[in-house]
Coordinates of C-alpha atoms and ligand atoms in Angstrom, one line a residue:
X19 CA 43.2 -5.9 45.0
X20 CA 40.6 -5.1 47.4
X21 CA 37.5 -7.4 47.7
X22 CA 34.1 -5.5 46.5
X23 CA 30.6 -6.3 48.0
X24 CA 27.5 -4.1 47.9
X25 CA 26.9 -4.9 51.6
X26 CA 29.6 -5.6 53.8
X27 CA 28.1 -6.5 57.6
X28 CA 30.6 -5.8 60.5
X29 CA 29.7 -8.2 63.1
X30 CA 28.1 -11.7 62.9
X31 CA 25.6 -11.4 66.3
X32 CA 21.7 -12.0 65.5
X33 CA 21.9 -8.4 64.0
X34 CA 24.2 -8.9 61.6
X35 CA 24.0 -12.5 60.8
X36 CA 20.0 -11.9 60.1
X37 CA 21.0 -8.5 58.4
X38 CA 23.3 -10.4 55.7
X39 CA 20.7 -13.3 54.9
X40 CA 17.8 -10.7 54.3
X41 CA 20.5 -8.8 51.7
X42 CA 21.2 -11.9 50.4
X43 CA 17.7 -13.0 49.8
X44 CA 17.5 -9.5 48.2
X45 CA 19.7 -10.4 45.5
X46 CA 22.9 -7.9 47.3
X47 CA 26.4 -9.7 47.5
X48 CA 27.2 -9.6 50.7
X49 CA 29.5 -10.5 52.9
X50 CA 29.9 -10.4 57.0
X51 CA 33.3 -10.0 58.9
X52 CA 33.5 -11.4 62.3
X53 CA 36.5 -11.4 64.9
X54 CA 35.3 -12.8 68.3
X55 CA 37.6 -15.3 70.0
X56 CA 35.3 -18.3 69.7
X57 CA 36.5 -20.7 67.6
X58 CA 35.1 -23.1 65.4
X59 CA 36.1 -26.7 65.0
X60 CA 38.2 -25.0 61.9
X61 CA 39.7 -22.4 64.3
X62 CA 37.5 -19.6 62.4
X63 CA 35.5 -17.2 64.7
X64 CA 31.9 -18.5 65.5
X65 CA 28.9 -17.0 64.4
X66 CA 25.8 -16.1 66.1
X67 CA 27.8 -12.9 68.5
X68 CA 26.7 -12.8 72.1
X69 CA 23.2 -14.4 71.9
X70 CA 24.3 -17.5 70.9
X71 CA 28.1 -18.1 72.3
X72 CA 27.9 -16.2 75.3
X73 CA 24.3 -14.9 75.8
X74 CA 20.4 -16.1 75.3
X75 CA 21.2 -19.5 74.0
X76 CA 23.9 -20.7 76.7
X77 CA 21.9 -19.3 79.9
X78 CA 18.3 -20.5 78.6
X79 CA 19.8 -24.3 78.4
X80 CA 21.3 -24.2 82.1
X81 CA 18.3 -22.5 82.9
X82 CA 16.0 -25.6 81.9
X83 CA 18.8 -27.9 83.3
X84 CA 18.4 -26.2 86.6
X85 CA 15.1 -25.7 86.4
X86 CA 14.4 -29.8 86.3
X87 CA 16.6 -30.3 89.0
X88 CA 14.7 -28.2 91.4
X89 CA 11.4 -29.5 89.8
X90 CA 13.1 -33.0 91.0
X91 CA 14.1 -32.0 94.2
X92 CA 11.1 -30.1 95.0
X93 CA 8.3 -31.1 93.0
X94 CA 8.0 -34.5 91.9
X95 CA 7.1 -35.9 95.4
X96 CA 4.3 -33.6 95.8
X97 CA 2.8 -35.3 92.3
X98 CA 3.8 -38.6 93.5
X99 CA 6.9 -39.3 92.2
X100 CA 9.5 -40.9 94.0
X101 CA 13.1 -40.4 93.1
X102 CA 15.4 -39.6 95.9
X103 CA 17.3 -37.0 96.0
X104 CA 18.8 -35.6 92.8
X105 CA 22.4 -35.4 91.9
X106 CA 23.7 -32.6 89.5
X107 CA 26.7 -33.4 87.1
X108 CA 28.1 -29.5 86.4
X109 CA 30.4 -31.1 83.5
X110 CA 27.5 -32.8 81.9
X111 CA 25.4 -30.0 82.0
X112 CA 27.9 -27.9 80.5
X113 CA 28.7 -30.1 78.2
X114 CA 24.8 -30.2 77.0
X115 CA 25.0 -26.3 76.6
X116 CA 28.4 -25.9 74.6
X117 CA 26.9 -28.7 72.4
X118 CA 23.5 -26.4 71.3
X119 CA 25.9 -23.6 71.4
X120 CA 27.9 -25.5 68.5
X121 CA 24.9 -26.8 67.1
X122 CA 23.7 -23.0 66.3
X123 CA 26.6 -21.2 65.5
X124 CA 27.6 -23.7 62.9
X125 CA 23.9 -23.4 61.7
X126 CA 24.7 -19.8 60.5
X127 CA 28.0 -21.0 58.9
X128 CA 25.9 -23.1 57.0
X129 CA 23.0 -20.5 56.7
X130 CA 25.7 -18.4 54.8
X131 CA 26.6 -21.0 52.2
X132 CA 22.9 -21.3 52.1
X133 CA 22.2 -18.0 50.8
X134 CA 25.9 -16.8 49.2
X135 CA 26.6 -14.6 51.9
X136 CA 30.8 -14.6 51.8
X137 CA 31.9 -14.7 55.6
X138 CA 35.5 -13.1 56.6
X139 CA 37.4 -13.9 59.5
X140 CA 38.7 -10.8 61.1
X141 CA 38.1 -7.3 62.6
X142 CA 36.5 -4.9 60.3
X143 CA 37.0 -1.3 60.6
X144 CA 36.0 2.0 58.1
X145 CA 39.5 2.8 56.1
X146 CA 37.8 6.0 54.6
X147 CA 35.6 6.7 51.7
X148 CA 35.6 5.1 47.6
X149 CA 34.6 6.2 44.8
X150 CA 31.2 4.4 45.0
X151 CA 30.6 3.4 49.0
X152 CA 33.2 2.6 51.5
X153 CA 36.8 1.0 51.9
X154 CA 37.3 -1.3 55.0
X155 CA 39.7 -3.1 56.1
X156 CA 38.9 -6.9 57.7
X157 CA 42.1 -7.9 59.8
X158 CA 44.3 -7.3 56.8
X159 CA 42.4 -7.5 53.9
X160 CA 40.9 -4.9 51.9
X161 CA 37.6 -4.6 51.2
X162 CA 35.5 -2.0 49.3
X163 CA 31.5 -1.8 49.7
X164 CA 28.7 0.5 48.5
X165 CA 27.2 0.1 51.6
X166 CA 27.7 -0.8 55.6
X167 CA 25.6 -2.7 58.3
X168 CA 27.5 -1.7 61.1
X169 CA 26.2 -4.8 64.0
X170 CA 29.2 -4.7 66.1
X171 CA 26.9 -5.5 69.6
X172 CA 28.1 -4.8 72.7
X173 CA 30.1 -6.1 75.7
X174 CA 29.4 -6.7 79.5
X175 CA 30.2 -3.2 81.8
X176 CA 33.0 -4.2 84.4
X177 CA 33.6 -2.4 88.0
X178 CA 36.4 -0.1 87.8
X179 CA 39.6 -1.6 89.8
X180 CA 38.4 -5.1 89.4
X181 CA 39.5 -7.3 86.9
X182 CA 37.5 -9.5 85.8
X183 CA 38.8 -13.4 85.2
X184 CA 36.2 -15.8 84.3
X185 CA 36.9 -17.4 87.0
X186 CA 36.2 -16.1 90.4
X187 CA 35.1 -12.9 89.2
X188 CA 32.7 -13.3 86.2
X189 CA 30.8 -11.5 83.8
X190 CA 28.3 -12.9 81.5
X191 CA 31.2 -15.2 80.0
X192 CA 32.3 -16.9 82.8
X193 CA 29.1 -16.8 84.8
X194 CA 27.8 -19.6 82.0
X195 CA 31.1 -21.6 82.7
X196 CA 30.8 -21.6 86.4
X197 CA 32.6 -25.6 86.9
X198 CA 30.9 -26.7 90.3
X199 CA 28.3 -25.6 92.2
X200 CA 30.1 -22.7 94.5
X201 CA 28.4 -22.5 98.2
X202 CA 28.4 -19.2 98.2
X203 CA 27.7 -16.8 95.3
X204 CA 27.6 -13.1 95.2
X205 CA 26.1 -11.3 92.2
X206 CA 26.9 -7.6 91.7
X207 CA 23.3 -5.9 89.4
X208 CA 20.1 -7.4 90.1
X209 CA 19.1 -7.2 86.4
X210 CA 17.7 -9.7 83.7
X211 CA 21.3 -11.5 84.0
X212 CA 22.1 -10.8 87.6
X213 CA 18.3 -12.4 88.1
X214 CA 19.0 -15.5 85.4
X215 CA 22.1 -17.1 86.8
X216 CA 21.5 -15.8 90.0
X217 CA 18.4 -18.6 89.5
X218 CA 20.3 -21.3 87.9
X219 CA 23.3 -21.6 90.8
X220 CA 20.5 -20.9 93.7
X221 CA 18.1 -24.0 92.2
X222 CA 21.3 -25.8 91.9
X223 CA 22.5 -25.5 95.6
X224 CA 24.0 -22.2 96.2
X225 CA 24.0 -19.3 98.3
X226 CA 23.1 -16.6 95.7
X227 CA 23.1 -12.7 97.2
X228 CA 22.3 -10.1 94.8
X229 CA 23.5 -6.7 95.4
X230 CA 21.6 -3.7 93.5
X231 CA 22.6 -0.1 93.4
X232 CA 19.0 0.8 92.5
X233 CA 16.1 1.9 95.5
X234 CA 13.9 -0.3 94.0
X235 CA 13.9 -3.8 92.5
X236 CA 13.8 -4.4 88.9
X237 CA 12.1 -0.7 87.8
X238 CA 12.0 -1.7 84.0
X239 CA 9.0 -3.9 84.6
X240 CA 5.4 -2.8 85.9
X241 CA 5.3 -2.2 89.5
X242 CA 3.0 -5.1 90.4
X243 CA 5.3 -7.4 88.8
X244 CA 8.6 -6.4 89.8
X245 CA 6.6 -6.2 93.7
X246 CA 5.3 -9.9 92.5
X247 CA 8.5 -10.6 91.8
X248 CA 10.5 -10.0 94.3
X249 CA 8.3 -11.5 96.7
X250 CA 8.9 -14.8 95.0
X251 CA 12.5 -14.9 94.3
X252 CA 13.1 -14.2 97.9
X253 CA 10.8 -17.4 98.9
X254 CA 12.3 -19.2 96.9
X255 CA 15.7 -18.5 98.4
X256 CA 17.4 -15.5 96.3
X257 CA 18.9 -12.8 98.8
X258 CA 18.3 -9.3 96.9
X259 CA 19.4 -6.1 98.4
X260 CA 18.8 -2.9 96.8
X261 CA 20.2 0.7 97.5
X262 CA 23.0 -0.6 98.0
X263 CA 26.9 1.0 96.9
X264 CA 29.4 -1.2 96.2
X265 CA 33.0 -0.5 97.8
X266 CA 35.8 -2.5 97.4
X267 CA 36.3 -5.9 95.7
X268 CA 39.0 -7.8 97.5
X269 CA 39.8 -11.0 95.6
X270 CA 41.5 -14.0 97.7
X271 CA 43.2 -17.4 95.9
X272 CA 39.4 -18.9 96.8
X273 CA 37.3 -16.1 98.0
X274 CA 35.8 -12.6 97.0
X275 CA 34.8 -10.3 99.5
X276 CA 32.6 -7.5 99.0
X277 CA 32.6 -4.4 100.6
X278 CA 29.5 -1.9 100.5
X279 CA 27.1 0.4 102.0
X280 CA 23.0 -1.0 102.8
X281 CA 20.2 1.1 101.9
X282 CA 20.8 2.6 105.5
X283 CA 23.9 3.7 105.1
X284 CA 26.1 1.1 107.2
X285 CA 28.9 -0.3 105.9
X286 CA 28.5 -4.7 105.0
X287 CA 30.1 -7.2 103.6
X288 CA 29.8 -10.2 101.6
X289 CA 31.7 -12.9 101.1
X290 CA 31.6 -15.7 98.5
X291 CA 33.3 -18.2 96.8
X292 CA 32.2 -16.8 93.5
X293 CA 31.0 -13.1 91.9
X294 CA 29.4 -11.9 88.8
X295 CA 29.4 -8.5 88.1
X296 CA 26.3 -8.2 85.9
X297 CA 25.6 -4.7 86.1
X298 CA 24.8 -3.8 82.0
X299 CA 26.4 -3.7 78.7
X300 CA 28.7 -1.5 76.8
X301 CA 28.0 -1.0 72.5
X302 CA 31.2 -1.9 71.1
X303 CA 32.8 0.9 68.5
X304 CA 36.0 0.2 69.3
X305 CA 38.5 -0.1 66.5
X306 CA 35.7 1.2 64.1
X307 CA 37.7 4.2 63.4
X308 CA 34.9 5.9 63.8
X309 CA 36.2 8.9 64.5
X310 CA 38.6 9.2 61.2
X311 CA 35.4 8.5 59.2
X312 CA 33.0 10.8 61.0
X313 CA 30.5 8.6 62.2
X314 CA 28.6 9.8 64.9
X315 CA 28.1 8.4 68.5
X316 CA 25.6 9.3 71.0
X317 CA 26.4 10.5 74.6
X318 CA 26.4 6.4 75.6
X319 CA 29.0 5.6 73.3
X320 CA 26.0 4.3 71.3
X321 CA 25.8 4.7 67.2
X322 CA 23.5 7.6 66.6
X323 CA 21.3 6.5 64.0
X324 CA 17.1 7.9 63.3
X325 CA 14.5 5.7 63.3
X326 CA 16.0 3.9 59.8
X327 CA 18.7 2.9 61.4
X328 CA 20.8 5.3 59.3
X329 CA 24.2 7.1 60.7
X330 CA 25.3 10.5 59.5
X331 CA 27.2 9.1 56.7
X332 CA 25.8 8.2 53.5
X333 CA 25.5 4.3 52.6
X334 CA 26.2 3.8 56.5
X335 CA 23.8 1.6 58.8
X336 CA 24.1 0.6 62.3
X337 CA 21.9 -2.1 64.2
X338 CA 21.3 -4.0 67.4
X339 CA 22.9 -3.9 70.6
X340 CA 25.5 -1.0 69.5
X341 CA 22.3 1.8 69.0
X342 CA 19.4 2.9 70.9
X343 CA 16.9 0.8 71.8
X344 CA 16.2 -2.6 74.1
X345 CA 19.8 -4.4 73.8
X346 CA 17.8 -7.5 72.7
X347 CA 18.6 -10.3 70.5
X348 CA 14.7 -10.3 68.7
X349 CA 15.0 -6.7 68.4
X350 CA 18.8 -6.6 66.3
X351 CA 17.0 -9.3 64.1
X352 CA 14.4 -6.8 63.1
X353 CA 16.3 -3.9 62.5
X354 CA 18.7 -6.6 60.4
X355 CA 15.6 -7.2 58.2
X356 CA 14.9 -3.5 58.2
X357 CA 18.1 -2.1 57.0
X358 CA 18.5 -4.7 54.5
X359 CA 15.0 -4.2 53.0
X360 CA 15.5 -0.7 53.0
X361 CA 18.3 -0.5 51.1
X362 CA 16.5 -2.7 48.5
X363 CA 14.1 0.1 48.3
X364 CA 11.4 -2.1 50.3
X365 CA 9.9 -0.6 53.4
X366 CA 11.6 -2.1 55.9
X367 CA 10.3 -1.2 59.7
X368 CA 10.9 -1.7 63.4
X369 CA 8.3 -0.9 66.1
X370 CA 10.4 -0.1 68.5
X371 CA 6.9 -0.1 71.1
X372 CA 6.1 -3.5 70.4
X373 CA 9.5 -5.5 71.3
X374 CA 8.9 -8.0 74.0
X375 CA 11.1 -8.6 77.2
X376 CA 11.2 -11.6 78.3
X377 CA 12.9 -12.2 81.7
X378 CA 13.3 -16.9 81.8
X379 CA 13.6 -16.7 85.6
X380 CA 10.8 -19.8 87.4
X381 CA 7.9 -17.9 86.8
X382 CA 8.4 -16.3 83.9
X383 CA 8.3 -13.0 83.5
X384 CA 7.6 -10.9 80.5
X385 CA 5.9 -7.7 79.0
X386 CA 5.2 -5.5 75.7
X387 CA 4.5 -2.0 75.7
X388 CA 3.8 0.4 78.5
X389 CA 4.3 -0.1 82.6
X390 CA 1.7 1.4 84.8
X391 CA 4.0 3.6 86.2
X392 CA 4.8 5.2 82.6
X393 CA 1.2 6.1 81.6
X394 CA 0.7 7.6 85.3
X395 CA 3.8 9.5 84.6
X396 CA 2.6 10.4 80.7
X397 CA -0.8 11.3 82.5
X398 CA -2.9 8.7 80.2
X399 CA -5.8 7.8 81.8
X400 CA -6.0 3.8 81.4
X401 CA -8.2 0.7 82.6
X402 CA -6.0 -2.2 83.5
X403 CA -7.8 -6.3 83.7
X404 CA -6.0 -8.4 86.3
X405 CA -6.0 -12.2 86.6
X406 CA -4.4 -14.5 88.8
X407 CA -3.1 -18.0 87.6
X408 CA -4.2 -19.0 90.6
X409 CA -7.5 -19.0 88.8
X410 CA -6.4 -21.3 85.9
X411 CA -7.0 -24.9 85.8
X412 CA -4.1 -25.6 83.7
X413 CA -1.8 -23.4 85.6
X414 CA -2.5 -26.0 88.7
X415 CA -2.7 -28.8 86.6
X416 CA 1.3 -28.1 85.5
X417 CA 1.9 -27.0 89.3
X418 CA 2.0 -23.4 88.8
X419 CA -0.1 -21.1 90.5
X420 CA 2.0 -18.3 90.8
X421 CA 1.6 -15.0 89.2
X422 CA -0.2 -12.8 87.0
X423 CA -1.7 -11.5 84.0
X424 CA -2.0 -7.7 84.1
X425 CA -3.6 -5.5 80.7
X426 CA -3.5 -1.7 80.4
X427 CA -5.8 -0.1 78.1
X428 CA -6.7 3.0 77.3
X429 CA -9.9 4.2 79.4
X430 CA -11.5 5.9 76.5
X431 CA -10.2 3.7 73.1
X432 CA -9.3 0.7 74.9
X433 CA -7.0 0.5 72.6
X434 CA -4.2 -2.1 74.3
X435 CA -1.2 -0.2 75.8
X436 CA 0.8 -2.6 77.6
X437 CA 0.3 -6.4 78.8
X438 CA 2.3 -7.5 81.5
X439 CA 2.6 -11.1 82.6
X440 CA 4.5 -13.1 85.7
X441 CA 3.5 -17.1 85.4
X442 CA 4.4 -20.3 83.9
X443 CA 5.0 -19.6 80.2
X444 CA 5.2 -16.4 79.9
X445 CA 7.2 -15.9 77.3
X446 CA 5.0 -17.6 74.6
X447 CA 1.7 -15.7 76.0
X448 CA 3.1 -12.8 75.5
X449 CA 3.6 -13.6 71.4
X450 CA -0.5 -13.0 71.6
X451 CA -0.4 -9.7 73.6
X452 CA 2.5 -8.6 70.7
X453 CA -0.1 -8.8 67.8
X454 CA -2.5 -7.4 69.8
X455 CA -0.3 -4.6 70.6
X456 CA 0.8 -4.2 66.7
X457 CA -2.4 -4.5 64.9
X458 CA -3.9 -1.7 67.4
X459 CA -5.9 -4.3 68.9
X460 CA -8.4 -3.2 71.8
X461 CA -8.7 -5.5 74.7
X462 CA -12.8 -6.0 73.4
X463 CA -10.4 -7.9 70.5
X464 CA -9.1 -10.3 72.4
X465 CA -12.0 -10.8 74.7
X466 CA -13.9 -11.8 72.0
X467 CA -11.8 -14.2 70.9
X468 CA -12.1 -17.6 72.0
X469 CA -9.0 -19.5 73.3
X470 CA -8.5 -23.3 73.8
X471 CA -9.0 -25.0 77.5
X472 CA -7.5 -25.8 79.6
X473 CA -5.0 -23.6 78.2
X474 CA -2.7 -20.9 80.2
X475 CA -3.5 -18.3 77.4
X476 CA -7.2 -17.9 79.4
X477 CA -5.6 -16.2 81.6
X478 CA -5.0 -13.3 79.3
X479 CA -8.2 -13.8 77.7
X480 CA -9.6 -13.4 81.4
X481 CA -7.7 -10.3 81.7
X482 CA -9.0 -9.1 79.0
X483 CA -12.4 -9.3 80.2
X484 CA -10.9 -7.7 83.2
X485 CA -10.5 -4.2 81.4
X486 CA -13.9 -3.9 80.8
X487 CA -14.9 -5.6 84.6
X488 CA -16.8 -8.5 83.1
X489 CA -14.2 -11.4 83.9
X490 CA -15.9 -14.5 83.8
X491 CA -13.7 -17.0 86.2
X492 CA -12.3 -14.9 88.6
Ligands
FAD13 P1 26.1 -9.2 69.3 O1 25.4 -10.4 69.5 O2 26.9 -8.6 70.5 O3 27.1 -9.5 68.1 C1 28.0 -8.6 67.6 C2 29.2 -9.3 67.0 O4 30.0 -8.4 66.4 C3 30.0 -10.0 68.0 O5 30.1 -11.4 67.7 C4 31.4 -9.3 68.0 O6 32.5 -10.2 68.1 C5 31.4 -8.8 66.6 N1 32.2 -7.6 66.4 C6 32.3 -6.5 67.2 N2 33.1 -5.6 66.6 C7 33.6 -6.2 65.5 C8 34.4 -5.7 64.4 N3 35.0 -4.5 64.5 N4 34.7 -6.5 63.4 C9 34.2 -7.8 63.3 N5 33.3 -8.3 64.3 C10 33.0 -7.4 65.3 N6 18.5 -11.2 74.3 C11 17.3 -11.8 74.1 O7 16.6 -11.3 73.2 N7 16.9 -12.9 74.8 C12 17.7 -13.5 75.7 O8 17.3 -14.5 76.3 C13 18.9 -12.9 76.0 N8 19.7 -13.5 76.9 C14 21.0 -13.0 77.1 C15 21.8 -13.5 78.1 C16 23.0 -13.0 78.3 C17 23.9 -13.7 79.4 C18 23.5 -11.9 77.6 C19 24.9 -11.3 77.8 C20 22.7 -11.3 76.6 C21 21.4 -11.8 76.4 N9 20.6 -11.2 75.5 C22 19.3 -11.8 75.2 C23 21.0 -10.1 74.7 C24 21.4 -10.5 73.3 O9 22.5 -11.4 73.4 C25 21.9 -9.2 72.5 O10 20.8 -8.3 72.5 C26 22.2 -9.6 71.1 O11 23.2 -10.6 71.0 C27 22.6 -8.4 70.3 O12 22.8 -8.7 68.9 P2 23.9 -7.9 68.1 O13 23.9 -8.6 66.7 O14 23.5 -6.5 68.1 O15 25.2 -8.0 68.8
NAI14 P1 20.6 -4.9 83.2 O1 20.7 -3.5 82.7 O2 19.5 -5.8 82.9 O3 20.8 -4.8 84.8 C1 21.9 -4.3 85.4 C2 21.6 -4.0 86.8 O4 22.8 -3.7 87.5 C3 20.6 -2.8 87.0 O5 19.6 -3.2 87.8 C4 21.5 -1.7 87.5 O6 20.8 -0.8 88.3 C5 22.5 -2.5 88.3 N1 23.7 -1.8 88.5 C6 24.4 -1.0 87.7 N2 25.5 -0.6 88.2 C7 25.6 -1.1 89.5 C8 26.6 -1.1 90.5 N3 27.7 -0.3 90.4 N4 26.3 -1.8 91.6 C9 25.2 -2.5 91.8 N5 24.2 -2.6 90.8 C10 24.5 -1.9 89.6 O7 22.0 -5.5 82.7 P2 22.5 -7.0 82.7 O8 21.8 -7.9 83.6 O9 24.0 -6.9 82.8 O10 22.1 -7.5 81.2 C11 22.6 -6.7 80.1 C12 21.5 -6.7 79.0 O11 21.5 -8.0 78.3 C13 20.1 -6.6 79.6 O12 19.7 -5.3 79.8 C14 19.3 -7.2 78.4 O13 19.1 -6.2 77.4 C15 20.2 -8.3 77.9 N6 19.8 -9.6 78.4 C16 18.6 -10.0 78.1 C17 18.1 -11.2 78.6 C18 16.7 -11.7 78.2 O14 16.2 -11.1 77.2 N7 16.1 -12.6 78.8 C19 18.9 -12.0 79.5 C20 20.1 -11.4 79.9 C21 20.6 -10.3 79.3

């Protein structure tokens, strides 16, 4: 006898998880298979997918650890506090990150029970076609649906001919594992995770080299920030070469050496004690059998779905990481809500121009909407307000100066396009430029409205200003 749901979720990450609550709360039965090898204190696969075993939650924790140990080494004297020099325990701080990590994925376990959503242990995969939906099979059970949240994620992108062991050579799993502080660490992708735990080993002591195959540094972000960027991260001690092709990988019982080619051509190396290859993720379809039920992929290996996040087969969704879009936790959780509410018959929706990026490196960095360098190449003619923290009294109140707000508008709506922010908290400022962005704010809305001081939000209120040239502290 074959279990029957109306929604069966395949994968338990922050889009399925999310996706299975909202059904839940929509009156659905639902249940959500999950087959990851991290296990819970019962041995059953944890919830929560990348984000919160192997992803945001894990790397944000050792990046505050890391980042009060270099605000302890470097910062407390200056403010007139006298410690010594600081001593990191690696164990303990590990320790203090698999603990939130068990925290949160139990949460969800608990979330589930919470809301009746009947969690499986075990890989799911399409069977073929019932008389009302869809039979799956979850490890070896059988299990019939009407419909299917596909939210399988996705999985790091390795080198090909070099294995990858968690080890010495690490990808996002074994990079938030690393035991001791290694002297010398080489990263391979100087993306949002190459940039991360490149930050978290160098405040703790090491060597960090980055390597990039890109010409230029971080082309995702506006070009005054990455620019911004880059010129802090190397003062603060990150080496980042870009334009650069990787050769050989030669692993050694203690050591890694890396062979590749500079910008100029000439053949380098680089050794280190330690390497993560952090050079972008993979959707996972694997084992879907997919391609016995029909369901279409893109030319990434992604699941082609339209802007409903529906496939090509009736009753079928797909979400998150494993279809188009910003492979971001926030963003699955949306398109979770969406699909569920959908299929309630509610108007579920995901702006796909309004998703924040957040990037948690020391400063912050973090934008919504369009880059400089997109509406130049869209030909929109725009107005942009630009505002130091160096002009903040609370930013050198907290100690930190560094950075900038930056706000694109449109020259003849001003109608908000993009905000783009380096500087100490970031990633809650940019929350405000969000709305703005969603509610078809102008920047005139947010100059007129007044914001608390000494706060570090005046510095987007200044930028707004900025766009129409009437700033009032700067
Ligand atoms: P996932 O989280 O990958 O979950 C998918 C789940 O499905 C997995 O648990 C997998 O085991 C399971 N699964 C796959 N196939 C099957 C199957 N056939 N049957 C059963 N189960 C299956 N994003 C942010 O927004 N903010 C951050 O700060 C951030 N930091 C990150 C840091 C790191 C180091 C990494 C690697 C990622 C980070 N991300 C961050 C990205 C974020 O983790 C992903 O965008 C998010 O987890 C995607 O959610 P998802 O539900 O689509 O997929
Ligand atoms: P990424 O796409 O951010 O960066 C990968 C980098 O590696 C790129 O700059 C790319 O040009 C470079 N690269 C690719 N192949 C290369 C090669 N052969 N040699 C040298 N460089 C190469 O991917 P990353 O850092 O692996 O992270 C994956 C995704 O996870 C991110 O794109 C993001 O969606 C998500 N993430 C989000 C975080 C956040 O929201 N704060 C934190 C970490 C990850």
């Amino acid at each position: 006898m074959s279990k029957e749901f109306d929604i069966l979720v395949i994968g338990g990450g922050p889009g399925g998880y999310v996706a299975a609550i909202r059904a839940a709360q929509l009156g659905f039965t639902v249940a959500c298979c999950e087959s990851n090898p991290y296990a819970d204190p019962k041995g059953e696969p944890r919830l929560g997918g990348t984000c919160l075993n192997v992803g945001c939650i894990p790397s944000k924790a050792l990046l505050h650890t890391s980042h009060l140990y270099e605000e302890a080494a470097h910062a407390f004297a200056g403010q007139g506090i006298e410690i010594g020099a600081p001593k990191i325990n690696v164990s303990k701080m590990l320790a203090r990150k698999n603990g939130i990590v068990e925290q949160l994925t139990g949460g969800i376990k608990g979330l589930f029970k919470k809301n009746k959503v009947t969690f499986l242990s075990g890989h799911g995969a399409f069977a073929g076609k019932s008389t009302n939906g869809w039979k799956l099979k979850v490890g070896k059970e059988e299990v019939e649906a009407k419909q299917v949240i596909v939210a399988t994620g996705s999985r790091p992108r390795h080198l090909p001919n070099l294995s990858v062991d968690n080890k010495l050579v690490c990808d996002n799993v074994g990079a938030l594992d690393i035991d001791a502080v290694p002297k010398k660490l080489a990263v391979i992708g100087a993306g949002i995770i190459g940039l991360e735990m490149g930050s978290v080993w160098r405040r703790l002591g090491a060597e960090v080299t980055i390597l990039e195959a890109l010409p230029e540094f971080l082309p995702i972000a506006d070009v005054d920030v990455a620019k911004e960027a880059l010129k802090i991260f190397t003062k603060q001690g990150l080496v980042i070469y870009t334009g650069v092709k990787i050769g050989e990988v030669k692993t050694g019982k203690k050591n890694v050496t890396v062979a590749y080619t500079d910008k100029d051509g000439k053949a380098a190396q680089l050794e280190a004690d330690r390497l993560i290859v952090s050079i972008g993720r993979i959707p996972n379809t694997e084992g879907l059998n997919a391609g016995a039920v029909g369901l279409n992929l893109n030319e990434r290996g992604q699941i082609e779905v339209d802007a409903h996040c529906k496939t090509n087969l009736p009753g079928v969704w797909a979400i998150g990481d494993v279809v188009r879009g910003p492979m971001l936790a926030h963003k699955a959780m949306e398109e979770g809500v969406q699909v569920a509410e959908l299929i309630a018959g509610q108007a579920g929706h995901t702006n796909l121009d309004a998703i924040p990026a957040v990037i948690y490196t020391t400063p912050e960095i973090a934008w919504v909407g369009k880059t400089e360098q997109q509406l130049k190449a869209e030909g929109v003619a725009y107005k942009a307000g630009k505002i130091p923290f160096l002009a903040n009294g609370r930013a050198l109140g907290i100690g930190a100066p560094e950075g900038f707000v930056k706000m694109l508008a449109d020259a003849k709506t001003d109608r908000i396009l993009g905000v783009h922010i380096i500087g100490a908290g970031a990633s809650d400022l940019i929350s405000e430029a969000t709305v703005a962005l969603e509610f078809a704010g102008a920047s005139e809305d947010l100059a007129r409205i007044c914001h608390a001081h000494p706060t570090l939000s005046e510095v987007l209120h200044e930028a707004a200003l900025a766009c129409d040239k009437r700033a009032l502290h700067f």
